[in-house]
Coordinates of C-alpha atoms in Angstrom, one line a residue:
M1 CA 63.5 -61.8 -12.1
Q2 CA 60.5 -63.4 -10.9
D3 CA 62.4 -66.8 -9.5
Y4 CA 60.5 -70.2 -8.6
E5 CA 59.3 -69.9 -5.1
S6 CA 58.0 -66.9 -5.8
F7 CA 55.8 -68.1 -8.8
I8 CA 54.4 -71.1 -7.0
L9 CA 53.1 -68.5 -4.1
N10 CA 51.7 -66.8 -6.1
K11 CA 49.1 -69.0 -7.9
R12 CA 48.4 -70.5 -4.3
A13 CA 44.4 -70.2 -4.2
I14 CA 43.2 -69.1 -1.2
A15 CA 40.3 -66.6 -0.3
F16 CA 41.6 -63.3 1.3
P17 CA 39.4 -61.4 3.8
S18 CA 36.8 -59.2 2.4
G19 CA 34.7 -58.2 5.9
F20 CA 36.1 -56.3 8.8
Y21 CA 37.1 -57.1 12.3
E22 CA 34.6 -56.9 15.8
D23 CA 35.1 -57.9 19.4
N24 CA 32.0 -57.3 21.2
F25 CA 29.7 -60.5 20.8
H26 CA 27.0 -62.0 22.9
P27 CA 28.6 -63.0 26.3
S28 CA 26.2 -65.9 26.3
L29 CA 28.1 -67.7 23.2
F30 CA 30.9 -70.2 23.7
D31 CA 34.2 -68.8 23.1
F32 CA 34.8 -71.1 20.6
Q33 CA 32.0 -69.9 19.1
R34 CA 33.1 -66.2 19.8
D35 CA 36.0 -66.9 17.8
L36 CA 34.8 -68.8 14.6
V37 CA 31.7 -65.7 14.6
R38 CA 34.1 -63.1 14.8
W39 CA 36.2 -65.6 11.7
A40 CA 33.6 -65.4 10.0
L41 CA 32.7 -61.8 10.3
R42 CA 36.5 -61.2 9.0
R43 CA 36.6 -63.3 6.3
G44 CA 33.3 -61.2 4.5
R45 CA 32.4 -64.6 3.1
A46 CA 32.3 -67.9 5.2
A47 CA 31.3 -71.7 5.5
I48 CA 31.1 -72.8 9.1
F49 CA 30.5 -76.7 8.6
A50 CA 30.0 -77.6 12.8
G51 CA 29.0 -80.8 14.3
T52 CA 24.3 -81.0 15.3
G53 CA 24.1 -79.4 18.6
L54 CA 27.5 -76.5 18.1
G55 CA 25.2 -73.8 18.0
K56 CA 25.2 -73.0 14.1
T57 CA 22.0 -70.5 14.7
R58 CA 23.3 -68.1 17.6
M59 CA 26.7 -68.4 15.6
Q60 CA 24.7 -67.0 12.7
I61 CA 22.3 -65.3 14.3
E62 CA 24.8 -62.9 15.7
W63 CA 27.2 -62.3 12.5
G64 CA 24.2 -61.7 10.9
Q65 CA 23.6 -58.3 14.0
K66 CA 26.4 -57.2 13.1
V67 CA 26.6 -57.2 9.7
H68 CA 23.2 -55.5 9.7
Q69 CA 24.9 -52.9 12.7
L70 CA 28.3 -52.0 11.2
S71 CA 27.3 -52.4 7.5
G72 CA 23.5 -50.6 8.5
G73 CA 23.0 -53.0 5.2
D74 CA 19.4 -55.3 5.7
V75 CA 20.2 -59.0 6.1
L76 CA 18.3 -62.5 4.3
L77 CA 18.4 -65.4 6.9
L78 CA 17.4 -68.3 4.4
A79 CA 15.7 -71.2 6.5
P80 CA 14.1 -74.9 5.8
L81 CA 10.2 -74.3 6.4
A82 CA 9.7 -74.1 10.7
V83 CA 13.8 -74.1 11.6
A84 CA 12.5 -70.3 10.1
M85 CA 11.1 -69.7 13.9
Q86 CA 12.9 -71.7 15.8
T87 CA 15.3 -69.6 14.3
I88 CA 13.2 -66.6 16.1
R89 CA 12.9 -67.9 19.2
E90 CA 17.1 -68.4 19.1
G91 CA 17.2 -65.2 18.4
A92 CA 14.4 -63.3 21.5
A93 CA 17.0 -66.1 23.8
L94 CA 19.2 -63.6 22.1
G95 CA 17.8 -60.3 23.1
Y96 CA 17.8 -60.0 19.5
E97 CA 14.4 -58.4 16.8
L98 CA 14.4 -60.9 14.2
H99 CA 11.6 -60.5 12.3
F100 CA 10.0 -63.1 9.5
C101 CA 8.8 -62.7 6.6
R102 CA 6.3 -63.9 3.2
S103 CA 8.3 -60.9 0.7
Q104 CA 9.5 -58.4 0.3
N105 CA 6.8 -55.8 1.6
D106 CA 7.2 -57.2 4.8
V107 CA 11.0 -56.8 5.7
K108 CA 12.3 -54.6 8.3
P109 CA 16.9 -53.5 9.4
G110 CA 18.1 -55.6 10.4
I111 CA 17.8 -59.3 10.1
N112 CA 14.7 -61.0 8.2
V113 CA 13.5 -64.4 8.3
T114 CA 12.5 -66.8 5.4
N115 CA 12.0 -69.3 3.9
Y116 CA 13.8 -71.2 0.6
E117 CA 10.7 -71.8 -0.8
M118 CA 9.8 -67.9 -0.7
L119 CA 13.4 -66.2 -2.2
H120 CA 11.8 -65.7 -5.1
H121 CA 9.0 -62.8 -3.1
F122 CA 12.1 -61.3 -2.1
E123 CA 15.0 -58.3 -4.4
P124 CA 17.9 -59.9 -3.1
I125 CA 20.1 -57.2 -4.3
L126 CA 18.7 -55.5 -1.4
F127 CA 20.3 -56.9 1.3
E128 CA 23.7 -56.3 2.5
G129 CA 23.7 -60.5 4.1
V130 CA 22.7 -63.2 3.0
I131 CA 22.6 -65.9 5.8
L132 CA 21.7 -70.1 4.2
D133 CA 20.5 -72.7 7.4
E134 CA 21.5 -75.7 6.5
S135 CA 23.2 -74.6 3.3
S136 CA 23.4 -78.7 2.2
I137 CA 20.4 -77.0 0.0
L138 CA 23.2 -76.4 -2.3
K139 CA 24.6 -79.9 -2.6
S140 CA 23.3 -81.1 -5.7
F141 CA 24.7 -78.9 -8.6
T142 CA 21.7 -79.2 -11.7
G143 CA 19.5 -78.5 -9.0
K144 CA 17.0 -75.4 -9.1
I145 CA 17.5 -74.1 -5.6
R146 CA 21.4 -74.0 -6.4
T147 CA 20.9 -72.0 -9.0
E148 CA 19.0 -69.4 -8.1
L149 CA 21.1 -69.3 -4.6
I150 CA 24.0 -68.9 -6.5
E151 CA 22.5 -65.8 -8.9
S152 CA 20.3 -63.8 -7.4
F153 CA 23.5 -62.8 -4.0
A154 CA 26.0 -63.0 -6.4
Y155 CA 26.7 -59.8 -5.7
T156 CA 25.7 -59.5 -2.1
P157 CA 28.7 -58.1 0.4
Y158 CA 28.3 -60.6 2.9
R159 CA 27.5 -64.1 2.8
L160 CA 27.2 -66.9 5.3
A161 CA 26.8 -70.4 4.6
C162 CA 26.6 -72.8 8.3
T163 CA 25.6 -76.4 7.6
A164 CA 26.9 -80.4 9.3
T165 CA 29.8 -81.4 8.7
P166 CA 29.7 -82.5 4.8
A167 CA 31.6 -85.7 3.9
P168 CA 35.2 -85.6 3.0
N169 CA 34.7 -87.1 -0.2
D170 CA 31.6 -84.5 -1.0
Y171 CA 33.7 -82.8 -2.8
M172 CA 30.6 -81.3 -5.2
E173 CA 28.6 -80.1 -2.3
I174 CA 32.3 -78.5 -1.3
G175 CA 32.4 -77.2 -5.0
N176 CA 28.9 -75.4 -4.3
H177 CA 29.6 -74.0 -1.6
A178 CA 32.5 -72.4 -2.7
E179 CA 30.5 -71.2 -6.0
F180 CA 27.9 -69.0 -4.0
L181 CA 30.6 -67.2 -1.9
G182 CA 32.1 -66.1 -4.5
V183 CA 35.5 -67.8 -3.3
M184 CA 35.6 -70.3 -6.7
G185 CA 33.4 -72.0 -9.8
R186 CA 33.1 -75.6 -9.4
S187 CA 34.2 -76.3 -12.5
E188 CA 37.4 -73.8 -12.0
M189 CA 37.5 -75.7 -8.7
L190 CA 37.8 -79.7 -10.4
S191 CA 40.5 -78.9 -12.9
M192 CA 43.0 -77.2 -10.0
F193 CA 42.6 -80.1 -7.6
F194 CA 40.4 -83.1 -9.3
V195 CA 40.5 -86.0 -11.7
H196 CA 38.6 -88.2 -14.1
D197 CA 38.0 -91.2 -11.4
G198 CA 38.8 -94.0 -13.9
G199 CA 35.9 -93.7 -17.2
E200 CA 32.9 -92.3 -15.1
T201 CA 33.0 -88.4 -15.5
Q202 CA 30.3 -88.0 -12.0
K203 CA 33.4 -89.4 -10.2
W204 CA 35.6 -87.4 -8.6
R205 CA 39.3 -87.7 -7.2
L206 CA 42.2 -85.6 -5.7
K207 CA 45.5 -84.9 -7.6
G208 CA 47.6 -86.7 -5.4
H209 CA 50.4 -83.8 -5.5
A210 CA 46.7 -81.3 -4.2
E211 CA 45.5 -82.3 -1.0
D212 CA 47.4 -80.3 1.4
V213 CA 47.3 -77.1 -1.3
F214 CA 43.2 -77.8 -1.6
W215 CA 42.5 -78.2 2.3
R216 CA 43.9 -75.1 2.9
W217 CA 41.8 -73.3 0.6
V218 CA 39.7 -75.1 2.0
A219 CA 40.8 -73.6 5.7
S220 CA 41.1 -70.8 3.9
W221 CA 36.8 -69.6 3.6
G222 CA 34.8 -72.6 5.4
V223 CA 36.0 -74.0 8.9
V224 CA 34.9 -78.0 9.7
L225 CA 35.1 -79.4 13.2
E226 CA 32.8 -81.7 14.5
K227 CA 33.2 -80.9 18.5
P228 CA 34.7 -78.2 19.7
S229 CA 38.2 -79.8 21.2
D230 CA 39.0 -80.6 17.6
L231 CA 40.1 -77.0 17.2
G232 CA 41.7 -76.6 20.3
Y233 CA 39.1 -75.8 22.9
P234 CA 37.2 -77.8 26.0
D235 CA 34.6 -80.2 24.7
D236 CA 33.5 -79.3 28.4
Q237 CA 29.3 -79.5 27.4
Y238 CA 29.7 -81.2 24.1
I239 CA 29.9 -84.9 25.4
L240 CA 27.1 -86.8 24.0
P241 CA 25.5 -89.6 25.8
P242 CA 25.6 -93.2 24.3
L243 CA 23.2 -94.4 21.4
T244 CA 21.4 -97.2 20.9
I245 CA 20.8 -98.2 17.1
S246 CA 18.7 -101.8 16.9
D247 CA 17.5 -103.9 14.4
T248 CA 14.4 -105.1 14.6
V249 CA 13.3 -108.0 11.9
I250 CA 10.0 -109.2 11.6
E251 CA 10.3 -112.7 9.8
V252 CA 7.5 -113.5 6.1
E253 CA 7.8 -115.9 3.8
G254 CA 9.6 -114.4 1.0
E255 CA 13.9 -114.3 -0.1
P256 CA 15.6 -112.0 0.8
A257 CA 15.7 -108.5 -1.8
K258 CA 18.8 -108.2 -4.4
T259 CA 18.7 -105.3 -6.3
L260 CA 15.6 -102.3 -5.7
S261 CA 13.2 -103.3 -7.1
Q262 CA 13.1 -106.1 -5.5
R263 CA 13.7 -103.8 -1.6
L264 CA 10.2 -101.1 -3.0
K265 CA 8.7 -104.0 -3.4
A266 CA 9.2 -105.8 -0.3
R267 CA 8.0 -103.2 2.2
R268 CA 5.0 -102.8 0.1
E269 CA 3.8 -105.8 0.3
T270 CA 5.3 -106.0 4.6
V271 CA 3.3 -102.5 5.8
A272 CA 1.3 -104.1 8.2
E273 CA 3.6 -106.3 10.1
R274 CA 6.5 -103.5 10.3
V275 CA 3.5 -101.4 11.4
A276 CA 2.4 -103.4 13.9
A277 CA 6.2 -103.8 15.2
C278 CA 6.7 -100.6 15.4
A279 CA 2.8 -99.3 17.5
E280 CA 4.1 -102.1 19.9
I281 CA 7.3 -99.8 20.7
V282 CA 6.0 -97.1 20.9
N283 CA 3.2 -97.2 22.7
A284 CA 4.4 -99.2 25.3
T285 CA 6.1 -95.8 26.8
S286 CA 3.8 -92.4 27.9
E287 CA 7.8 -90.5 26.1
S288 CA 8.5 -88.6 23.4
F289 CA 8.7 -90.6 19.9
L290 CA 10.1 -90.7 16.3
V291 CA 8.5 -91.6 14.2
W292 CA 9.8 -92.9 10.2
C293 CA 9.0 -93.4 7.8
D294 CA 8.8 -94.2 4.1
L295 CA 6.5 -94.7 1.8
N296 CA 2.6 -92.9 2.3
I297 CA 0.9 -95.7 2.5
E298 CA 2.7 -96.6 6.1
S299 CA 1.9 -92.7 7.6
E300 CA -1.4 -93.6 7.2
M301 CA -1.7 -96.6 9.1
L302 CA 1.0 -95.9 11.4
T303 CA -1.0 -92.3 12.8
A304 CA -3.8 -94.2 13.1
A305 CA -2.1 -97.5 14.8
I306 CA -0.4 -95.2 17.5
P307 CA -3.3 -92.6 19.6
G308 CA -2.9 -89.1 19.3
A309 CA -0.1 -89.6 17.1
V310 CA 0.4 -86.3 14.5
Q311 CA 1.8 -87.9 10.8
V312 CA 3.6 -84.7 8.5
T313 CA 3.1 -86.0 4.2
G314 CA 4.2 -83.5 1.2
S315 CA 0.8 -82.9 0.8
D316 CA 0.1 -80.9 3.8
K317 CA -0.4 -77.2 3.6
R318 CA 2.4 -75.3 5.0
E319 CA 0.6 -74.2 7.6
H320 CA -0.3 -77.4 9.3
K321 CA 4.3 -78.5 8.8
E322 CA 4.4 -75.7 10.4
R323 CA 2.9 -76.5 13.4
A324 CA 3.2 -80.0 13.5
M325 CA 6.7 -79.4 14.1
L326 CA 7.3 -76.5 16.8
D327 CA 4.3 -78.4 18.7
F328 CA 6.1 -81.1 18.5
S329 CA 9.4 -79.4 19.4
A330 CA 7.0 -77.7 22.5
G331 CA 5.6 -80.7 23.6
K332 CA 1.8 -81.0 22.4
I333 CA 2.3 -83.8 20.8
R334 CA 3.8 -86.7 22.0
V335 CA 3.8 -88.6 19.1
L336 CA 5.9 -87.1 14.9
V337 CA 5.3 -89.8 12.1
S338 CA 7.1 -88.3 8.8
K339 CA 9.4 -88.5 6.3
P340 CA 13.2 -87.6 7.0
S341 CA 13.0 -86.0 3.3
L342 CA 10.3 -83.5 4.8
C343 CA 11.3 -83.1 9.0
G344 CA 14.9 -84.4 8.8
F345 CA 16.9 -81.3 9.3
G346 CA 17.3 -78.2 10.8
M347 CA 15.1 -79.2 13.6
N348 CA 16.6 -78.6 17.2
W349 CA 14.4 -82.6 18.8
Q350 CA 16.9 -82.8 22.2
H351 CA 13.7 -83.5 25.2
C352 CA 13.2 -86.7 22.2
A353 CA 15.4 -89.3 23.3
N354 CA 12.9 -92.3 21.2
M355 CA 12.3 -93.3 17.2
A356 CA 11.5 -95.3 15.1
F357 CA 12.5 -96.4 11.2
V358 CA 10.0 -97.6 9.8
G359 CA 11.3 -97.7 6.6
L360 CA 14.7 -96.7 5.4
S361 CA 15.5 -94.9 2.8
D362 CA 19.0 -95.9 0.3
S363 CA 19.7 -92.1 1.4
F364 CA 22.1 -92.2 4.5
E365 CA 22.5 -88.1 4.5
Q366 CA 19.2 -88.7 5.0
V367 CA 19.0 -91.2 7.3
F368 CA 22.1 -89.8 9.4
Q369 CA 20.2 -86.7 9.5
A370 CA 16.8 -87.2 11.0
V371 CA 19.2 -88.9 13.9
R372 CA 21.1 -86.1 14.6
R373 CA 17.0 -84.5 15.4
C374 CA 17.6 -85.9 18.0
Y375 CA 21.2 -87.4 18.6
R376 CA 22.6 -83.9 19.4
F377 CA 25.2 -81.3 21.2
G378 CA 23.1 -80.8 24.0
Q379 CA 20.9 -84.4 24.3
T380 CA 21.0 -85.7 28.0
M381 CA 19.3 -88.7 27.9
P382 CA 20.7 -92.2 25.8
V383 CA 19.4 -92.7 22.5
Q384 CA 17.7 -95.0 21.4
V385 CA 17.5 -95.6 17.4
H386 CA 14.6 -98.9 16.3
M387 CA 15.5 -100.0 12.5
I388 CA 12.2 -102.1 11.7
T389 CA 12.9 -104.1 8.7
S390 CA 11.5 -107.7 7.3
S391 CA 13.2 -110.1 6.4
R392 CA 13.1 -109.5 2.9
E393 CA 14.2 -105.7 2.4
G394 CA 17.8 -107.3 2.6
A395 CA 20.6 -105.4 5.0
T396 CA 19.1 -102.2 5.0
A397 CA 20.1 -101.0 8.6
E398 CA 23.3 -103.1 8.4
N399 CA 23.9 -100.7 5.2
I400 CA 23.2 -97.8 6.7
K401 CA 25.4 -98.7 10.5
R402 CA 28.1 -99.9 7.3
K403 CA 27.8 -96.4 5.9
E404 CA 28.0 -94.5 9.4
A405 CA 30.6 -96.0 10.3
D406 CA 32.7 -95.2 7.2
F407 CA 31.8 -91.3 7.7
Q408 CA 32.2 -91.5 11.0
K409 CA 35.7 -92.4 10.0
M410 CA 36.8 -90.2 7.3
V411 CA 35.0 -87.3 9.0
T412 CA 37.9 -88.1 11.4
E413 CA 40.2 -87.6 9.0
M414 CA 39.6 -84.6 7.7
I415 CA 39.8 -83.2 10.7
K416 CA 43.1 -84.2 12.0
Y417 CA 43.8 -83.3 8.3
T418 CA 42.6 -79.6 8.1
K419 CA 42.8 -78.7 12.1
D420 CA 45.9 -77.7 12.7
I421 CA 45.1 -74.9 9.8
T422 CA 41.6 -74.3 10.8
A423 CA 43.0 -72.9 14.0
E424 CA 45.7 -71.1 12.8
S425 CA 42.7 -69.5 10.7
I426 CA 40.5 -68.6 13.3
R427 CA 43.9 -67.2 15.8
S428 CA 44.6 -65.4 12.6
A429 CA 41.5 -63.2 12.4
E430 CA 42.4 -61.4 15.5
R431 CA 45.7 -59.9 14.5
D432 CA 46.0 -59.9 10.4
I433 CA 43.9 -56.3 10.3
T434 CA 45.5 -53.0 11.7
E435 CA 42.4 -50.6 11.8
Y436 CA 42.9 -47.2 10.5
K437 CA 40.7 -44.1 12.0
A438 CA 40.7 -41.5 9.2
S439 CA 42.2 -38.3 11.4
T440 CA 43.0 -35.6 8.3
P441 CA 39.8 -35.0 6.1
I442 CA 40.3 -35.5 2.1
I443 CA 41.0 -32.0 -0.5
I444 CA 39.7 -33.0 -3.3
P445 CA 41.9 -30.5 -5.4
A446 CA 40.5 -28.0 -7.5
W447 CA 40.6 -29.0 -10.6
L448 CA 38.9 -32.0 -9.6
R449 CA 36.1 -30.6 -7.3
S450 CA 34.7 -28.0 -10.8
E451 CA 35.3 -30.9 -12.9
F452 CA 32.8 -33.1 -11.3
I453 CA 30.7 -30.2 -10.5
A454 CA 30.8 -29.3 -14.8
S455 CA 29.8 -33.3 -15.8

């Protein structure tokens, strides 16, 4: 009869490996990148939640290349607009030829790169592996793209999701990643580890006794790190320069906004003053500048007030959006004006160390990601962020900075809680497999051969 301890152990939610072992990687990868790729290959279906600038692009390219080589199948890499071409250039730097595709007809052997918007032009069942770059796109648990991704690749043998560190209390994002990877459904995860927080059905909190089990489960299929030392590696080149966030508050008549609608009204009525203040800052230097806005009128007026500025708007054609972002990357454009929701994800703009927010959305994630386009590992210059608001908008900038501090505190706690489990999981990838080399051919019994031939 099974004892109680064995019964409990059998109930553990652990994602077991479904991949293969490989130890021959590109020599340019850092130790932690090489070990993470080995681990993700061994898992077969895995997530890498890594801080901005830790080389997720290189890791996912190396992972995809090995999946192609070892399985013989094709790999599809999905990325945000313009990030696709950036990924192809990164692949070329590693000596790999990645193919940009707009439909299944363009697919070639190896890694094929496309935008999320193009997914409906492909046949997911024909790919052996899939990579989601900026996989936080799975965040929305009711979103059409989230559902399409999970359903399209439900039978893909090898899956990798890469994104920045999720907020520790964003359990929906974690659950959606687990569902995409085929580890566990989001609903099952919630019922196993969580309870409703009070009367609000959309708020969940970990069961008191489930915290250790939950993070051990996450660590069985996902790796979380903000810097290499979180997993015991030296930081070396991964030390960020100073970040300065300064507030420029334009004094205007009127009482401070207390509600969201009042804040939006205040923004619309103070556009001219905020644009003028931003233009004065940007025009006083010849250095590269990112200017983030929240309203279309802000974008139009900023582009007119800053000589040589190029704007990217939601109504622009895809070709213009992509070309503008790539030209800014190459230094052909000094000032890029856009919204965080359009250009705030995925791009590597460490060549720029100056940015301004002329309109702040209430989305901390958008602001956080927008800042990280420049303030990321690989940045060598101190980064200056100007937050330009009016006195009527309330404490928007202060709220953003408070949320940033809360986020960093929570991430630190989560990494502290999981780093030993995660580090052990990565190390075990080197020893949890016994390679088998067949030396004797399989002999099929005569009765089975004749039955097979007859059928």
